[in-house]
PDB file of C-alpha atoms in Angstrom:
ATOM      1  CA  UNK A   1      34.982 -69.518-205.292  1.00 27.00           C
ATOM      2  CA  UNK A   2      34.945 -66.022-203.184  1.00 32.00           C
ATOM      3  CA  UNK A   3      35.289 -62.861-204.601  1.00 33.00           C
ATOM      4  CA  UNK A   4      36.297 -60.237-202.178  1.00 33.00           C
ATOM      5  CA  UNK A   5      37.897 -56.698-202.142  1.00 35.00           C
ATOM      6  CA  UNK A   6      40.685 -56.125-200.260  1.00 38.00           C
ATOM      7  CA  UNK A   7      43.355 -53.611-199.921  1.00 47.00           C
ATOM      8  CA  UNK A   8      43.152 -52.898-203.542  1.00 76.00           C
ATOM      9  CA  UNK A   9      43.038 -56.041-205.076  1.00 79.00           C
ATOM     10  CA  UNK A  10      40.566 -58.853-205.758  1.00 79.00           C
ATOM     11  CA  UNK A  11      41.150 -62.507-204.101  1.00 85.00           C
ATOM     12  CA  UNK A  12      39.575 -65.370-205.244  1.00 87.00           C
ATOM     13  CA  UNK A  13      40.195 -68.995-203.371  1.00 88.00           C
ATOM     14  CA  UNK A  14      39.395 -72.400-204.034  1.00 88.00           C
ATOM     15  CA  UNK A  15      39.234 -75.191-201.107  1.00 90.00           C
ATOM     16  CA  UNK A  16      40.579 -79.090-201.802  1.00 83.00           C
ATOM     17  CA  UNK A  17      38.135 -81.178-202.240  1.00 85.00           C
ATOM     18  CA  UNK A  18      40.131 -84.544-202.556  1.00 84.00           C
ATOM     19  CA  UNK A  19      43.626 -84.500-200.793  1.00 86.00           C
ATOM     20  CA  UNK A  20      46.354 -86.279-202.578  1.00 85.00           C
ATOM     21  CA  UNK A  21      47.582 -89.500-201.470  1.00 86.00           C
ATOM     22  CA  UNK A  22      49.865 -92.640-202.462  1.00 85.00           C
ATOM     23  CA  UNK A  23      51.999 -89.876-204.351  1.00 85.00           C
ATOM     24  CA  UNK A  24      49.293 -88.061-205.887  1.00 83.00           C
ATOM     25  CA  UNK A  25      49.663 -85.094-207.914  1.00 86.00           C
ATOM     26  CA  UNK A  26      49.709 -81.941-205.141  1.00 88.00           C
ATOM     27  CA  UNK A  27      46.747 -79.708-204.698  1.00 85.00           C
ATOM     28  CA  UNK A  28      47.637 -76.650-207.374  1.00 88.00           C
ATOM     29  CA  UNK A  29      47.249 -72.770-206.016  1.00 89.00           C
ATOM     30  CA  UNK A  30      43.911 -72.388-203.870  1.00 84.00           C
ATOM     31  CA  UNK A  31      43.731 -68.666-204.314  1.00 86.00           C
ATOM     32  CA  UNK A  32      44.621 -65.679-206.944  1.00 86.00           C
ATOM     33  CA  UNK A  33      44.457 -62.148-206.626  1.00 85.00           C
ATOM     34  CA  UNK A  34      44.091 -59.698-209.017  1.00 83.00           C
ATOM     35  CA  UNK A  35      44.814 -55.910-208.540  1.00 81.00           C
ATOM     36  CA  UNK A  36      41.533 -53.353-208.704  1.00 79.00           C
ATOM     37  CA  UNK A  37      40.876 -50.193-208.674  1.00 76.00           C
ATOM     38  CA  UNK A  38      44.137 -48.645-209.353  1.00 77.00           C
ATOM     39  CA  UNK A  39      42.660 -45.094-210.549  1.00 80.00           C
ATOM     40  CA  UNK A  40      44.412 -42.898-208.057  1.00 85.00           C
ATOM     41  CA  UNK A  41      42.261 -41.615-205.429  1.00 86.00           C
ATOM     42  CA  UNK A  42      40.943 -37.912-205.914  1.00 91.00           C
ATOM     43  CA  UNK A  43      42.967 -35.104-204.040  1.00 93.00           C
ATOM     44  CA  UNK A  44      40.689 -32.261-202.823  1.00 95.00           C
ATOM     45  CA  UNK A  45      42.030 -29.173-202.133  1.00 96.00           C
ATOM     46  CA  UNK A  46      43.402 -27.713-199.450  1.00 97.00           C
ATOM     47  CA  UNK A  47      43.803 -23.959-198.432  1.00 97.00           C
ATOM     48  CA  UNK A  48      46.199 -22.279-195.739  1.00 97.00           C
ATOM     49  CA  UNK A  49      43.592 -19.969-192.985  1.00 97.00           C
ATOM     50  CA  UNK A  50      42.961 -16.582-194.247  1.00 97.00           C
ATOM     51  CA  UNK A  51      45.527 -13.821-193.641  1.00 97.00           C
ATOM     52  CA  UNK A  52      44.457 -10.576-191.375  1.00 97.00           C
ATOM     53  CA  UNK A  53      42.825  -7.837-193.523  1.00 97.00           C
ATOM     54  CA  UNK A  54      45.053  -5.107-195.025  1.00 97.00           C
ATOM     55  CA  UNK A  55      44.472  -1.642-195.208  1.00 97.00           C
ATOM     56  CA  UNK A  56      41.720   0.200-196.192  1.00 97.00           C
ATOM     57  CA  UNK A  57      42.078   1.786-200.045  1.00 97.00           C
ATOM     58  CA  UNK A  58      39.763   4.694-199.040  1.00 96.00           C
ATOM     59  CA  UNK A  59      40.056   6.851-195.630  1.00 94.00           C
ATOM     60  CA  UNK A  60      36.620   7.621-196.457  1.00 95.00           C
ATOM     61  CA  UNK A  61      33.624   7.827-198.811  1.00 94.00           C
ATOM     62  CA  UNK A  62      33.537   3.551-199.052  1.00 95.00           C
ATOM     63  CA  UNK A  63      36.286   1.701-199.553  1.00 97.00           C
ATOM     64  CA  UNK A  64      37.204  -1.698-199.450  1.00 97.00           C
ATOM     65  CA  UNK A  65      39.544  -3.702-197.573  1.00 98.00           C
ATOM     66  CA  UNK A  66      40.744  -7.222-198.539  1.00 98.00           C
ATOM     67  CA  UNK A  67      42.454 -10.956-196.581  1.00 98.00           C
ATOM     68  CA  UNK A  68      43.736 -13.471-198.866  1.00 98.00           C
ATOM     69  CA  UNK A  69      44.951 -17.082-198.438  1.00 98.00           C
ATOM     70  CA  UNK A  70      46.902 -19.600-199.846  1.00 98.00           C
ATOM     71  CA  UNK A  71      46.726 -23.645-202.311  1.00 97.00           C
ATOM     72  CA  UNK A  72      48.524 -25.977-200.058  1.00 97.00           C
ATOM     73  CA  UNK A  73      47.345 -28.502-201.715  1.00 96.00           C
ATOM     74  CA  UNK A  74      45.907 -28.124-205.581  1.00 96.00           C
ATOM     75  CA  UNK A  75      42.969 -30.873-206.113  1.00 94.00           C
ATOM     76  CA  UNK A  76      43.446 -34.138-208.495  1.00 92.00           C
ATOM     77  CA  UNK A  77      42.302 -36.793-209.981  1.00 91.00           C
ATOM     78  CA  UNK A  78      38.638 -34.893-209.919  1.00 91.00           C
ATOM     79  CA  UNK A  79      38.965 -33.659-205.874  1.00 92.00           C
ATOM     80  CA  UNK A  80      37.031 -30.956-204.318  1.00 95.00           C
ATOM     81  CA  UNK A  81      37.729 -28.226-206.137  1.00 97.00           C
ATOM     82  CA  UNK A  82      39.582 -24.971-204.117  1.00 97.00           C
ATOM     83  CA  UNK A  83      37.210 -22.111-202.349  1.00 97.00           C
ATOM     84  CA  UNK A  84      37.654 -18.419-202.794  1.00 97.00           C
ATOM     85  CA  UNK A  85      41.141 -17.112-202.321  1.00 98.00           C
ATOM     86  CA  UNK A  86      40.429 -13.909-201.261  1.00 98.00           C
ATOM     87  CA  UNK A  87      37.775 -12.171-199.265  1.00 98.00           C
ATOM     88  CA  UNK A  88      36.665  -8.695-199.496  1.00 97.00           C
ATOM     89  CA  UNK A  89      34.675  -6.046-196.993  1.00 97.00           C
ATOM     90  CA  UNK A  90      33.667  -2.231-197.789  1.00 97.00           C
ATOM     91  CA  UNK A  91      35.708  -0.143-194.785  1.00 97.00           C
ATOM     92  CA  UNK A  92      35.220   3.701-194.008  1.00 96.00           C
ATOM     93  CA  UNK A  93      31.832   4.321-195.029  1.00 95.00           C
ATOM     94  CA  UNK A  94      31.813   7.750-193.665  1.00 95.00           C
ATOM     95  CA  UNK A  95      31.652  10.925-195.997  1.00 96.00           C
ATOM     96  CA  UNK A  96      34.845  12.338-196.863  1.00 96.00           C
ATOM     97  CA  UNK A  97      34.868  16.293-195.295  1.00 96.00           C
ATOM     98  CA  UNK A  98      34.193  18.642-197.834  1.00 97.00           C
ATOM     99  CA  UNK A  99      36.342  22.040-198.271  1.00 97.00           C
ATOM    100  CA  UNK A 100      35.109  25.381-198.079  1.00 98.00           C
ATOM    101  CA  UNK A 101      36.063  26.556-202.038  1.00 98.00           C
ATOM    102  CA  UNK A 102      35.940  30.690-202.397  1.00 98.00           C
ATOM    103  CA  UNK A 103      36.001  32.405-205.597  1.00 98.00           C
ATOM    104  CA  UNK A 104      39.044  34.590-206.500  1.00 97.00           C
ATOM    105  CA  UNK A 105      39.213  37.830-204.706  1.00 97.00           C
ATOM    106  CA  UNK A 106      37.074  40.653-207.262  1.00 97.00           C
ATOM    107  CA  UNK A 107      38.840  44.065-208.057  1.00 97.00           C
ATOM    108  CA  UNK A 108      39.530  46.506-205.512  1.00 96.00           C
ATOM    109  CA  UNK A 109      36.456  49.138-204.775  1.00 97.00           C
ATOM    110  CA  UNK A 110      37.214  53.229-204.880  1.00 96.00           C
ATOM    111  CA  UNK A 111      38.086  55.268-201.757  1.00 96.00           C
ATOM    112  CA  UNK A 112      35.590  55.733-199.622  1.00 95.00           C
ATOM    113  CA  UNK A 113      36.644  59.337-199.195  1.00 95.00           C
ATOM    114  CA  UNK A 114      39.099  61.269-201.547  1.00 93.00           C
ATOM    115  CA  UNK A 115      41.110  62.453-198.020  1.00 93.00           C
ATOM    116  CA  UNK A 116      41.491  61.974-194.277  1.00 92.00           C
ATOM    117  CA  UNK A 117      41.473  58.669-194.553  1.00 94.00           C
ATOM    118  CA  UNK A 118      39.003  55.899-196.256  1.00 96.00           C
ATOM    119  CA  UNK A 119      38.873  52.178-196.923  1.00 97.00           C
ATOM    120  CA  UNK A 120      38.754  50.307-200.101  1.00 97.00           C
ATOM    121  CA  UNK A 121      37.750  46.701-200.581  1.00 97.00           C
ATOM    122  CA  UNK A 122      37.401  43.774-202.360  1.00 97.00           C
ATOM    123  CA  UNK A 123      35.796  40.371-201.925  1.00 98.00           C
ATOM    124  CA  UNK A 124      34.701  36.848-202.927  1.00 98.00           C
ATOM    125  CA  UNK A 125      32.081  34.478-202.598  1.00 98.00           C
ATOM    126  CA  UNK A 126      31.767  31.011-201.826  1.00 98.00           C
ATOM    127  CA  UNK A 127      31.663  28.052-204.571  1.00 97.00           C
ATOM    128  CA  UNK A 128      31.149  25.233-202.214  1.00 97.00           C
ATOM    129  CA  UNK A 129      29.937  24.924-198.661  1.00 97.00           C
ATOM    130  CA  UNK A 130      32.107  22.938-195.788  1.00 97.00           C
ATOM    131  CA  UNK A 131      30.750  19.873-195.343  1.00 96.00           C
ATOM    132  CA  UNK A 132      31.275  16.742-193.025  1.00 95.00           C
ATOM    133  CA  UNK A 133      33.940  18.606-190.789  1.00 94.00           C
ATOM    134  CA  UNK A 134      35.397  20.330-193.896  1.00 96.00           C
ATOM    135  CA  UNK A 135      37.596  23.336-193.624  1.00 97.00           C
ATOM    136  CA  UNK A 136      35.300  26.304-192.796  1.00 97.00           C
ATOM    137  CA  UNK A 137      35.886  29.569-195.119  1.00 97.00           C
ATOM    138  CA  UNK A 138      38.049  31.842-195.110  1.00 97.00           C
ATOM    139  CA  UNK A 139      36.778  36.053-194.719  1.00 97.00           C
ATOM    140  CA  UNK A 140      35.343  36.834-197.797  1.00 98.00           C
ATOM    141  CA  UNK A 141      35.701  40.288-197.860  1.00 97.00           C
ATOM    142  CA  UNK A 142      39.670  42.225-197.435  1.00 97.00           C
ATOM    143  CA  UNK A 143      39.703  45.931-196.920  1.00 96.00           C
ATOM    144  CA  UNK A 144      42.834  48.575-197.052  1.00 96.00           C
ATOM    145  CA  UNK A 145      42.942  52.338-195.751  1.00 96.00           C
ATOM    146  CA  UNK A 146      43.409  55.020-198.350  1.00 96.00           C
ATOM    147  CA  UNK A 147      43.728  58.404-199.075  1.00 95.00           C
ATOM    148  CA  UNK A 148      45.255  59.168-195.522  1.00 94.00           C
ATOM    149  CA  UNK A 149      46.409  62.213-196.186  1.00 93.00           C
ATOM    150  CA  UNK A 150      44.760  65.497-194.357  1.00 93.00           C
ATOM    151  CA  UNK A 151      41.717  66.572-196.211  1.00 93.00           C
ATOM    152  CA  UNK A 152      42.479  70.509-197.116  1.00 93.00           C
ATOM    153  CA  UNK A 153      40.669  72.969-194.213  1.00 93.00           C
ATOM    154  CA  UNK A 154      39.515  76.471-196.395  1.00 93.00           C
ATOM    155  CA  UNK A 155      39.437  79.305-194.673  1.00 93.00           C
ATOM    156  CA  UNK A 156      36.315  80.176-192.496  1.00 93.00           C
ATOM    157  CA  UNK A 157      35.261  83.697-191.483  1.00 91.00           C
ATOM    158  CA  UNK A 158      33.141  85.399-189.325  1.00 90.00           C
ATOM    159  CA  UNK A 159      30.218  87.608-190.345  1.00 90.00           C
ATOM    160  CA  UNK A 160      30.296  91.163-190.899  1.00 89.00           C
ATOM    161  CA  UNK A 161      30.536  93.176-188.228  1.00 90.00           C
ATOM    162  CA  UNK A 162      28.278  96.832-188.223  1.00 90.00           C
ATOM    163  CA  UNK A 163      29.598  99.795-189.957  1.00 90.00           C
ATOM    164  CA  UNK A 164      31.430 101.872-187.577  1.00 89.00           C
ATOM    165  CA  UNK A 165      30.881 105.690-186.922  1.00 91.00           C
ATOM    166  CA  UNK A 166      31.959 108.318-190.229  1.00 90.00           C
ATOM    167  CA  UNK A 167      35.092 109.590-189.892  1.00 89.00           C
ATOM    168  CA  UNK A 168      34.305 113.015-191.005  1.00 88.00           C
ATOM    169  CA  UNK A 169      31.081 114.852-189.711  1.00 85.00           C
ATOM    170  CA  UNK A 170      30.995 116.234-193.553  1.00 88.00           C
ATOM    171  CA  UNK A 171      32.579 116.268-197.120  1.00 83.00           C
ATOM    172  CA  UNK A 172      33.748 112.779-197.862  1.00 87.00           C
ATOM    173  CA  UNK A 173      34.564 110.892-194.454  1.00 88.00           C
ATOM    174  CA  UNK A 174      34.530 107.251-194.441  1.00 92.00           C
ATOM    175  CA  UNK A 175      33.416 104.700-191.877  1.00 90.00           C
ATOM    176  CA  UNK A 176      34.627 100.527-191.780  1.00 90.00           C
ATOM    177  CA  UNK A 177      33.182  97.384-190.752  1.00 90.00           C
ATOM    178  CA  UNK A 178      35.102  94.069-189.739  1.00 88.00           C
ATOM    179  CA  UNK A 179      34.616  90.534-189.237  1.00 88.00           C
ATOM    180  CA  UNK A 180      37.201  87.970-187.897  1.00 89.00           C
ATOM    181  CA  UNK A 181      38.648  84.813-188.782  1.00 89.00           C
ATOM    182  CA  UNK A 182      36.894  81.562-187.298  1.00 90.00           C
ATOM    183  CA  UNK A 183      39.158  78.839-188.794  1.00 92.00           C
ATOM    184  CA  UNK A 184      42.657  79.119-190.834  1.00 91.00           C
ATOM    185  CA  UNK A 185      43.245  77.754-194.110  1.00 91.00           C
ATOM    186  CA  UNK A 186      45.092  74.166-193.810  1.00 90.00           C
ATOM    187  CA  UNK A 187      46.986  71.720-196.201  1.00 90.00           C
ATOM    188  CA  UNK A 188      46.585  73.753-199.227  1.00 89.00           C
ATOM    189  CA  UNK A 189      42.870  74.763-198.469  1.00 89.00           C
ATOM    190  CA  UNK A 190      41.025  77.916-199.474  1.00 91.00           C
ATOM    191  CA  UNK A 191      43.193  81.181-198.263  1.00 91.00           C
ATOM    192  CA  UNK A 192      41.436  83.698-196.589  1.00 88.00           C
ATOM    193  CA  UNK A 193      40.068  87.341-197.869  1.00 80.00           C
ATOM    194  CA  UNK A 194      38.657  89.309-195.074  1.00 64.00           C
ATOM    195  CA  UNK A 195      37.436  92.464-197.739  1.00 63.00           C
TER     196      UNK A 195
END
């Protein structure tokens, strides 16, 4: 006989070799099948396209950026078995800007002057340098007029002048001198005393 497979099954035939005649017995089945084969066939897997990327997690300093896809079809009966899912790629590699960072502002300095008008200031430093288009710093040093009030102006007077003739040619005259006044007293300053 032949053995062949075919469409899942196995045939196997048989030819006559004597025909029946004068109401001979009839020639029985020439051929059989058989079914074969009948583990299912394996099922790989199949996956939908991948998606676009989404955002990226970081707007800078590295970060990462992601596409996913999809089973639409799980493997069976020992298929191919499913690729990645998701797919990942680093985004924004640039440095993130740094800040300028200042100290707090430091106690206020004295007057420069005690009147007529002086500054006083204060300042800070810097903790951390801009960076990377960072904010640049701000003024580091704040000053703030004091003591505006007029300084007090003392009296101010001239020299002596010479002694002036006697008033008496004899027994007990008296003769004088002067001197002038160059600059007034002011806002409380020195009065003045011209003996």
């Amino acid at each position: 006989y032949q053995r062949r497979v075919h469409g899942g099954t196995h045939t196997r035939t048989r030819q006559v070799v004597v025909e029946p005649q004068h109401d001979g017995t009839e020639c029985p089945t020439l051929a059989e099948e058989q079914p074969c084969n009948t583990d299912p066939c394996p099922i790989d897997c199949l996956v939908s396209p991948f998606g676009p990327f989404d955002d990226c997690s970081a707007v800078c300093g590295s970060g990462t950026r992601q596409r996913l896809r999809t089973i639409v079809t799980h493997p069976e009966h020992g298929g191919r078995e499913c690729p990645k899912l998701s797919q990942t790629r680093v985004c924004n590699t640039d440095p993130c800007p740094i800040h300028c960072e200042v100290s707090h502002w430091g106690p206020m300095s004295d007057c420069s002057v005690t009147c007529g008008g002086g500054t006083r200031s204060r300042t800070r430093t810097v903790i951390t340098e801009p960076q990377y288009g960072g904010n640049e710093c701000p003024k580091l040093e704040m000053k703030r007029w004091c003591n505006t009030e007029d300084c007090p102006v003392d009296c101010v007077v001239t020299e002596w002048a010479g002694w002036g003739k006697c008033s008496e040619p004899c027994g007990d005259g008296t003769r004088t001198r002067t001197r002038q006044i160059a600059v007034s007293n002011k806002f409380g300053g020195i009065p003045c005393t011209l003996r």
